[in-house]
PDB file of C-alpha atoms in Angstrom:
ATOM      1  CA  MET A  11       0.437  42.752  -6.016  1.00 49.00           C
ATOM      2  CA  LYS A  12      -0.410  39.049  -6.783  1.00 49.00           C
ATOM      3  CA  LYS A  13       2.947  38.705  -8.398  1.00 49.00           C
ATOM      4  CA  ILE A  14       4.749  40.252  -5.625  1.00 51.00           C
ATOM      5  CA  LEU A  15       3.466  38.090  -2.869  1.00 52.00           C
ATOM      6  CA  PRO A  16       5.716  35.032  -3.551  1.00 53.00           C
ATOM      7  CA  PHE A  17       8.891  37.235  -3.968  1.00 51.00           C
ATOM      8  CA  LEU A  18       7.627  38.927  -0.569  1.00 53.00           C
ATOM      9  CA  VAL A  19       6.887  35.833   1.338  1.00 51.00           C
ATOM     10  CA  LEU A  20      10.389  34.427   0.355  1.00 53.00           C
ATOM     11  CA  VAL A  21      12.166  37.430   1.619  1.00 50.00           C
ATOM     12  CA  PHE A  22      10.214  37.494   4.719  1.00 51.00           C
ATOM     13  CA  PHE A  23      10.657  33.753   5.317  1.00 52.00           C
ATOM     14  CA  PHE A  24      14.425  34.201   5.604  1.00 51.00           C
ATOM     15  CA  SER A  25      14.564  37.415   7.062  1.00 50.00           C
ATOM     16  CA  CYS A  26      12.275  36.803   9.787  1.00 47.00           C
ATOM     17  CA  LYS A  27      14.790  34.354  11.299  1.00 47.00           C
ATOM     18  CA  GLU A  28      17.940  36.387  10.979  1.00 44.00           C
ATOM     19  CA  PHE A  29      16.938  40.121  11.844  1.00 39.00           C
ATOM     20  CA  PRO A  30      15.284  41.525  15.121  1.00 42.00           C
ATOM     21  CA  GLU A  31      12.014  42.761  15.142  1.00 41.00           C
ATOM     22  CA  GLN A  32      12.543  46.182  14.349  1.00 41.00           C
ATOM     23  CA  GLU A  33      14.414  45.438  11.387  1.00 40.00           C
ATOM     24  CA  ASN A  34      11.671  42.843  10.228  1.00 44.00           C
ATOM     25  CA  GLU A  35       9.216  45.456   9.847  1.00 42.00           C
ATOM     26  CA  GLU A  36      11.756  47.577   7.659  1.00 41.00           C
ATOM     27  CA  VAL A  37      12.254  44.416   5.350  1.00 40.00           C
ATOM     28  CA  VAL A  38       8.404  43.772   4.997  1.00 45.00           C
ATOM     29  CA  HIS A  39       7.983  47.585   4.152  1.00 44.00           C
ATOM     30  CA  MET A  40      10.724  47.248   1.487  1.00 39.00           C
ATOM     31  CA  SER A  41       9.282  44.124   0.045  1.00 47.00           C
ATOM     32  CA  LEU A  42       5.673  45.468  -0.362  1.00 44.00           C
ATOM     33  CA  LYS A  43       7.348  48.033  -2.722  1.00 40.00           C
ATOM     34  CA  ALA A  44       9.141  45.502  -4.664  1.00 37.00           C
ATOM     35  CA  PRO A  45       8.437  45.725  -8.425  1.00 30.00           C
ATOM     36  CA  MET A  46       5.788  43.263  -9.669  1.00 29.00           C
ATOM     37  CA  GLU A  47       7.894  41.680 -12.342  1.00 33.00           C
ATOM     38  CA  ILE A  48      10.662  40.731  -9.961  1.00 30.00           C
ATOM     39  CA  VAL A  49       9.286  37.314  -9.447  1.00 31.00           C
ATOM     40  CA  GLU A  50       7.042  34.961 -11.599  1.00 32.00           C
ATOM     41  CA  ALA A  51       7.693  31.706  -9.628  1.00 38.00           C
ATOM     42  CA  SER A  52       4.796  30.354  -7.418  1.00 41.00           C
ATOM     43  CA  SER A  53       5.145  30.663  -3.625  1.00 45.00           C
ATOM     44  CA  GLU A  54       5.656  26.889  -3.132  1.00 46.00           C
ATOM     45  CA  GLU A  55       8.353  26.598  -5.551  1.00 47.00           C
ATOM     46  CA  ALA A  56       9.763  29.626  -3.828  1.00 47.00           C
ATOM     47  CA  LEU A  57      10.135  28.188  -0.381  1.00 44.00           C
ATOM     48  CA  PRO A  58      12.717  25.415   0.466  1.00 46.00           C
ATOM     49  CA  ARG A  59      11.464  21.838   0.353  1.00 46.00           C
ATOM     50  CA  PRO A  60      12.242  19.557   3.434  1.00 44.00           C
ATOM     51  CA  GLU A  61      14.631  16.542   2.587  1.00 48.00           C
ATOM     52  CA  SER A  62      13.538  12.886   3.030  1.00 45.00           C
ATOM     53  CA  PRO A  63      16.296  11.273   4.814  1.00 45.00           C
ATOM     54  CA  LYS A  64      16.418   7.968   2.453  1.00 48.00           C
ATOM     55  CA  TYR A  65      15.567   9.498  -0.783  1.00 43.00           C
ATOM     56  CA  HIS A  66      17.818  11.796  -2.928  1.00 41.00           C
ATOM     57  CA  ASP A  67      16.537  14.732  -4.768  1.00 39.00           C
ATOM     58  CA  SER A  68      15.696  12.447  -7.842  1.00 37.00           C
ATOM     59  CA  GLY A  69      13.245  10.293  -5.605  1.00 42.00           C
ATOM     60  CA  VAL A  70      15.390   7.288  -5.734  1.00 41.00           C
ATOM     61  CA  TYR A  71      15.508   5.145  -2.813  1.00 47.00           C
ATOM     62  CA  ASP A  72      19.071   5.307  -0.990  1.00 49.00           C
ATOM     63  CA  PRO A  73      19.664   2.052   1.197  1.00 50.00           C
ATOM     64  CA  ASN A  74      22.927   3.183   2.379  1.00 52.00           C
ATOM     65  CA  THR A  75      21.712   6.152   4.811  1.00 50.00           C
ATOM     66  CA  GLU A  76      21.658   5.577   8.377  1.00 48.00           C
ATOM     67  CA  VAL A  77      18.064   6.625   9.114  1.00 55.00           C
ATOM     68  CA  ALA A  78      15.382   4.019   8.549  1.00 64.00           C
ATOM     69  CA  ILE A  79      12.104   4.760   6.995  1.00 75.00           C
ATOM     70  CA  GLU A  80       8.872   2.681   7.860  1.00 83.00           C
ATOM     71  CA  GLN A  81       7.707   1.322   4.541  1.00 89.00           C
ATOM     72  CA  LYS A  82       4.187   2.177   3.684  1.00 93.00           C
ATOM     73  CA  ILE A  83       2.733  -1.108   1.947  1.00 93.00           C
ATOM     74  CA  ILE A  84      -0.896  -1.388   1.001  1.00 94.00           C
ATOM     75  CA  LYS A  85      -2.008  -5.015   0.685  1.00 95.00           C
ATOM     76  CA  ASN A  86      -4.962  -6.691  -0.728  1.00 95.00           C
ATOM     77  CA  ALA A  87      -6.027 -10.117  -1.340  1.00 96.00           C
ATOM     78  CA  THR A  88      -8.813 -12.085  -3.082  1.00 96.00           C
ATOM     79  CA  LEU A  89      -9.749 -15.721  -2.314  1.00 96.00           C
ATOM     80  CA  ARG A  90     -12.451 -17.712  -4.181  1.00 96.00           C
ATOM     81  CA  PHE A  91     -13.009 -21.479  -3.615  1.00 96.00           C
ATOM     82  CA  GLU A  92     -15.643 -24.336  -3.628  1.00 94.00           C
ATOM     83  CA  THR A  93     -17.037 -25.598  -0.373  1.00 93.00           C
ATOM     84  CA  SER A  94     -19.322 -28.414   0.578  1.00 91.00           C
ATOM     85  CA  ASP A  95     -20.936 -26.697   3.538  1.00 92.00           C
ATOM     86  CA  LEU A  96     -21.393 -22.929   3.435  1.00 93.00           C
ATOM     87  CA  GLU A  97     -22.383 -22.418   6.929  1.00 93.00           C
ATOM     88  CA  LYS A  98     -19.442 -24.542   8.363  1.00 93.00           C
ATOM     89  CA  THR A  99     -17.018 -22.555   6.245  1.00 94.00           C
ATOM     90  CA  ARG A 100     -18.794 -19.089   7.149  1.00 93.00           C
ATOM     91  CA  THR A 101     -18.135 -20.380  11.120  1.00 93.00           C
ATOM     92  CA  GLN A 102     -14.460 -21.116  10.221  1.00 93.00           C
ATOM     93  CA  ILE A 103     -13.975 -17.670   8.569  1.00 94.00           C
ATOM     94  CA  GLN A 104     -15.907 -15.792  11.563  1.00 93.00           C
ATOM     95  CA  LYS A 105     -13.499 -17.568  13.922  1.00 93.00           C
ATOM     96  CA  ALA A 106     -10.476 -16.372  11.812  1.00 93.00           C
ATOM     97  CA  ILE A 107     -12.021 -13.042  11.981  1.00 92.00           C
ATOM     98  CA  PHE A 108     -12.291 -12.910  15.652  1.00 92.00           C
ATOM     99  CA  GLU A 109      -8.891 -14.499  16.277  1.00 91.00           C
ATOM    100  CA  ASN A 110      -7.241 -11.675  13.927  1.00 90.00           C
ATOM    101  CA  LYS A 111      -9.011  -8.767  15.405  1.00 87.00           C
ATOM    102  CA  THR A 112     -10.441  -7.843  12.124  1.00 88.00           C
ATOM    103  CA  SER A 113     -13.998  -6.729  11.226  1.00 87.00           C
ATOM    104  CA  ILE A 114     -16.520  -7.528   8.135  1.00 91.00           C
ATOM    105  CA  GLN A 115     -16.922  -4.580   5.831  1.00 91.00           C
ATOM    106  CA  ARG A 116     -19.555  -6.012   3.626  1.00 93.00           C
ATOM    107  CA  GLU A 117     -21.120  -9.574   3.634  1.00 94.00           C
ATOM    108  CA  ASN A 118     -23.765 -10.848   0.878  1.00 94.00           C
ATOM    109  CA  GLU A 119     -25.022 -13.975  -0.526  1.00 93.00           C
ATOM    110  CA  GLY A 120     -26.913 -15.218  -3.510  1.00 93.00           C
ATOM    111  CA  LYS A 121     -27.305 -17.703  -6.469  1.00 90.00           C
ATOM    112  CA  GLU A 122     -25.643 -17.921  -9.574  1.00 84.00           C
ATOM    113  CA  GLY A 123     -26.695 -20.611 -12.272  1.00 82.00           C
ATOM    114  CA  SER A 124     -26.388 -23.900 -10.076  1.00 84.00           C
ATOM    115  CA  SER A 125     -24.262 -22.476  -7.299  1.00 89.00           C
ATOM    116  CA  ILE A 126     -25.080 -20.782  -4.158  1.00 93.00           C
ATOM    117  CA  PHE A 127     -22.402 -18.212  -2.734  1.00 93.00           C
ATOM    118  CA  LYS A 128     -21.412 -16.145   0.068  1.00 95.00           C
ATOM    119  CA  ARG A 129     -19.186 -12.990  -0.450  1.00 95.00           C
ATOM    120  CA  ILE A 130     -17.308 -11.347   2.436  1.00 96.00           C
ATOM    121  CA  THR A 131     -15.114  -8.281   2.400  1.00 96.00           C
ATOM    122  CA  ILE A 132     -12.797  -8.118   5.524  1.00 95.00           C
ATOM    123  CA  ARG A 133     -10.594  -5.442   6.774  1.00 94.00           C
ATOM    124  CA  VAL A 134      -7.758  -6.724   8.867  1.00 93.00           C
ATOM    125  CA  PRO A 135      -4.603  -4.903  10.399  1.00 93.00           C
ATOM    126  CA  ASN A 136      -1.852  -4.988   8.246  1.00 91.00           C
ATOM    127  CA  GLN A 137       0.315  -7.179  10.673  1.00 92.00           C
ATOM    128  CA  ASN A 138      -2.453  -9.868  10.651  1.00 93.00           C
ATOM    129  CA  PHE A 139      -2.719  -9.980   6.853  1.00 94.00           C
ATOM    130  CA  GLU A 140      -0.893 -13.189   5.955  1.00 94.00           C
ATOM    131  CA  LYS A 141      -2.268 -15.051   9.302  1.00 94.00           C
ATOM    132  CA  LEU A 142      -5.820 -14.375   8.270  1.00 94.00           C
ATOM    133  CA  ILE A 143      -5.253 -15.671   4.734  1.00 94.00           C
ATOM    134  CA  SER A 144      -3.739 -18.802   6.325  1.00 93.00           C
ATOM    135  CA  SER A 145      -6.730 -19.343   8.545  1.00 92.00           C
ATOM    136  CA  ILE A 146      -9.411 -19.030   5.967  1.00 93.00           C
ATOM    137  CA  GLY A 147      -7.423 -21.207   3.623  1.00 91.00           C
ATOM    138  CA  LYS A 148      -7.248 -24.357   6.259  1.00 89.00           C
ATOM    139  CA  GLY A 149      -8.961 -27.274   4.627  1.00 85.00           C
ATOM    140  CA  VAL A 150      -9.271 -25.952   0.971  1.00 90.00           C
ATOM    141  CA  SER A 151      -8.263 -28.354  -1.300  1.00 89.00           C
ATOM    142  CA  TYR A 152      -7.477 -25.819  -4.135  1.00 91.00           C
ATOM    143  CA  PHE A 153      -8.590 -22.144  -4.694  1.00 95.00           C
ATOM    144  CA  ASP A 154     -10.484 -21.161  -8.060  1.00 94.00           C
ATOM    145  CA  GLU A 155      -8.766 -17.594  -7.417  1.00 95.00           C
ATOM    146  CA  LYS A 156      -6.052 -16.676  -5.020  1.00 95.00           C
ATOM    147  CA  GLU A 157      -4.639 -12.949  -5.578  1.00 95.00           C
ATOM    148  CA  ILE A 158      -2.372 -11.366  -3.224  1.00 95.00           C
ATOM    149  CA  SER A 159      -1.215  -7.704  -4.288  1.00 95.00           C
ATOM    150  CA  SER A 160       0.789  -5.187  -2.486  1.00 93.00           C
ATOM    151  CA  GLN A 161       1.433  -1.407  -3.355  1.00 93.00           C
ATOM    152  CA  ASP A 162       4.399   0.537  -1.996  1.00 94.00           C
ATOM    153  CA  VAL A 163       3.214   4.019  -1.098  1.00 93.00           C
ATOM    154  CA  THR A 164       6.305   5.060   0.874  1.00 93.00           C
ATOM    155  CA  ALA A 165       7.749   7.705  -1.662  1.00 93.00           C
ATOM    156  CA  GLU A 166       4.165   8.992  -2.158  1.00 93.00           C
ATOM    157  CA  PHE A 167       3.625   9.311   1.707  1.00 94.00           C
ATOM    158  CA  ILE A 168       7.080  11.114   2.249  1.00 93.00           C
ATOM    159  CA  ASP A 169       6.354  13.488  -0.673  1.00 94.00           C
ATOM    160  CA  THR A 170       2.977  14.385   0.605  1.00 93.00           C
ATOM    161  CA  GLU A 171       4.127  14.783   4.090  1.00 94.00           C
ATOM    162  CA  ALA A 172       7.027  17.244   2.725  1.00 94.00           C
ATOM    163  CA  ARG A 173       4.597  19.129   0.731  1.00 94.00           C
ATOM    164  CA  LEU A 174       2.340  19.492   3.732  1.00 94.00           C
ATOM    165  CA  LYS A 175       5.197  20.823   5.998  1.00 95.00           C
ATOM    166  CA  THR A 176       6.261  23.310   3.188  1.00 93.00           C
ATOM    167  CA  LYS A 177       2.413  24.663   3.052  1.00 94.00           C
ATOM    168  CA  ARG A 178       2.393  24.892   6.981  1.00 94.00           C
ATOM    169  CA  THR A 179       5.666  26.792   6.773  1.00 93.00           C
ATOM    170  CA  LEU A 180       4.235  28.951   4.339  1.00 92.00           C
ATOM    171  CA  GLU A 181       1.086  29.567   6.112  1.00 93.00           C
ATOM    172  CA  ALA A 182       3.244  30.818   9.255  1.00 92.00           C
ATOM    173  CA  CYS A 183       5.112  33.114   7.100  1.00 92.00           C
ATOM    174  CA  TYR A 184       1.845  34.714   5.513  1.00 90.00           C
ATOM    175  CA  LEU A 185       0.490  35.142   9.145  1.00 91.00           C
ATOM    176  CA  GLU A 186       3.608  36.871  10.246  1.00 90.00           C
ATOM    177  CA  LEU A 187       3.154  38.919   7.007  1.00 89.00           C
ATOM    178  CA  LEU A 188      -0.462  39.738   7.769  1.00 88.00           C
ATOM    179  CA  ASN A 189       0.547  41.097  11.227  1.00 88.00           C
ATOM    180  CA  LYS A 190       3.031  43.559   9.361  1.00 86.00           C
ATOM    181  CA  ALA A 191       0.950  44.769   6.493  1.00 83.00           C
ATOM    182  CA  GLY A 192      -0.284  48.365   6.894  1.00 83.00           C
ATOM    183  CA  LYS A 193      -2.773  48.689   4.160  1.00 87.00           C
ATOM    184  CA  VAL A 194      -6.126  47.117   3.752  1.00 88.00           C
ATOM    185  CA  SER A 195      -5.548  46.043   0.003  1.00 88.00           C
ATOM    186  CA  GLU A 196      -2.276  44.079   1.351  1.00 87.00           C
ATOM    187  CA  MET A 197      -4.301  42.464   4.008  1.00 89.00           C
ATOM    188  CA  LEU A 198      -7.068  41.493   1.992  1.00 91.00           C
ATOM    189  CA  GLU A 199      -4.412  39.894  -0.622  1.00 90.00           C
ATOM    190  CA  ILE A 200      -2.698  38.092   2.186  1.00 88.00           C
ATOM    191  CA  GLU A 201      -5.995  36.796   3.609  1.00 91.00           C
ATOM    192  CA  GLN A 202      -6.896  35.506   0.344  1.00 91.00           C
ATOM    193  CA  LYS A 203      -3.656  33.829  -0.143  1.00 91.00           C
ATOM    194  CA  LEU A 204      -3.974  32.205   3.381  1.00 92.00           C
ATOM    195  CA  SER A 205      -7.350  30.660   2.283  1.00 93.00           C
ATOM    196  CA  GLU A 206      -5.921  28.969  -0.578  1.00 93.00           C
ATOM    197  CA  ILE A 207      -2.968  27.781   1.310  1.00 94.00           C
ATOM    198  CA  ARG A 208      -5.285  26.202   4.077  1.00 94.00           C
ATOM    199  CA  GLU A 209      -7.520  24.581   1.603  1.00 95.00           C
ATOM    200  CA  GLU A 210      -4.229  22.841   0.024  1.00 95.00           C
ATOM    201  CA  ILE A 211      -3.126  22.018   3.769  1.00 95.00           C
ATOM    202  CA  GLU A 212      -6.526  20.264   4.444  1.00 96.00           C
ATOM    203  CA  SER A 213      -6.274  18.466   1.215  1.00 95.00           C
ATOM    204  CA  LYS A 214      -2.763  17.109   2.043  1.00 95.00           C
ATOM    205  CA  GLU A 215      -3.789  16.123   5.618  1.00 95.00           C
ATOM    206  CA  GLY A 216      -6.881  14.250   3.814  1.00 96.00           C
ATOM    207  CA  GLN A 217      -4.400  12.406   1.425  1.00 94.00           C
ATOM    208  CA  LEU A 218      -2.164  11.523   4.404  1.00 94.00           C
ATOM    209  CA  LYS A 219      -5.017  10.177   6.471  1.00 94.00           C
ATOM    210  CA  TYR A 220      -6.362   7.932   3.610  1.00 94.00           C
ATOM    211  CA  MET A 221      -3.194   6.364   2.800  1.00 93.00           C
ATOM    212  CA  GLN A 222      -2.240   5.704   6.475  1.00 93.00           C
ATOM    213  CA  ARG A 223      -5.699   3.849   6.923  1.00 91.00           C
ATOM    214  CA  GLN A 224      -5.173   1.772   3.674  1.00 91.00           C
ATOM    215  CA  VAL A 225      -1.702   0.809   5.050  1.00 92.00           C
ATOM    216  CA  SER A 226      -2.820   0.216   8.467  1.00 92.00           C
ATOM    217  CA  MET A 227      -5.934  -1.886   7.406  1.00 92.00           C
ATOM    218  CA  SER A 228      -5.500  -4.481   4.449  1.00 93.00           C
ATOM    219  CA  SER A 229      -8.586  -5.791   2.644  1.00 94.00           C
ATOM    220  CA  VAL A 230      -9.369  -9.498   2.032  1.00 96.00           C
ATOM    221  CA  TYR A 231     -12.261 -10.271  -0.313  1.00 96.00           C
ATOM    222  CA  VAL A 232     -13.470 -13.751   0.049  1.00 96.00           C
ATOM    223  CA  GLU A 233     -15.906 -15.720  -2.064  1.00 96.00           C
ATOM    224  CA  PHE A 234     -16.880 -19.365  -1.379  1.00 95.00           C
ATOM    225  CA  TYR A 235     -19.514 -21.309  -2.987  1.00 95.00           C
ATOM    226  CA  LYS A 236     -21.484 -24.641  -3.161  1.00 93.00           C
ATOM    227  CA  ILE A 237     -22.883 -26.401  -6.528  1.00 89.00           C
ATOM    228  CA  ASN A 238     -26.301 -27.623  -6.115  1.00 79.00           C
ATOM    229  CA  PRO A 239     -26.186 -31.041  -8.039  1.00 70.00           C
ATOM    230  CA  SER A 240     -29.974 -31.064  -8.605  1.00 67.00           C
ATOM    231  CA  GLU A 241     -29.620 -27.928 -10.742  1.00 60.00           C
ATOM    232  CA  SER A 242     -26.149 -28.716 -12.342  1.00 53.00           C
ATOM    233  CA  GLY A 243     -27.338 -31.768 -14.339  1.00 52.00           C
ATOM    234  CA  VAL A 244     -25.064 -33.962 -12.209  1.00 47.00           C
ATOM    235  CA  THR A 245     -26.783 -37.355 -10.927  1.00 43.00           C
ATOM    236  CA  GLN A 246     -25.723 -38.029  -7.453  1.00 42.00           C
ATOM    237  CA  SER A 247     -25.244 -41.794  -6.531  1.00 35.00           C
ATOM    238  CA  PHE A 248     -26.392 -42.777  -2.941  1.00 31.00           C
TER     239      PHE A 248
END
């Protein structure tokens, strides 16, 4: 029965749209009697995959198509610099956070050797990413570290959406098939398959939500520090 189900669903998937109700029942009844060795392919491979308008089957981006697809870019930045006044710099960063509608995800401070530091992790809306970095960098003579990275997850996002759509179509077919099943054994087998498909649907939905959150909100890690002359061995002149 396990090997029959992918074939059965494929037949039903096409037949349910092409035949009237009474003929559907005959198709399902005939499908349940199909030989077990007919189909070895998985149910996901059996169903047609939705096409991405700007991506060919090979997954290559095609700029010549008319339909535009919004790019999905994950951005991150790391900034590290020295300051002469920790509290003044903290106030400046707080002002930049407020102006760019961002939020502090994590903040800590401490001491390393002869320096006192503050570290802030900021989550900023993607459209305000560059503006926030510019605001934080005002008055900074030079950065010990300034790294800005971006990751294009457009293809992965589209592929996950397509797989999710396929799974939902497959789920609908199995539900229709469940209504047509006449034996308890068939019902149990279909319900088991539905349970597996729903788990996969939840997984794909979770992946999409996670990627969308990462795309819509960028991360900026900021570390600024002050050297304590009395502990650095440097003599200060007055």
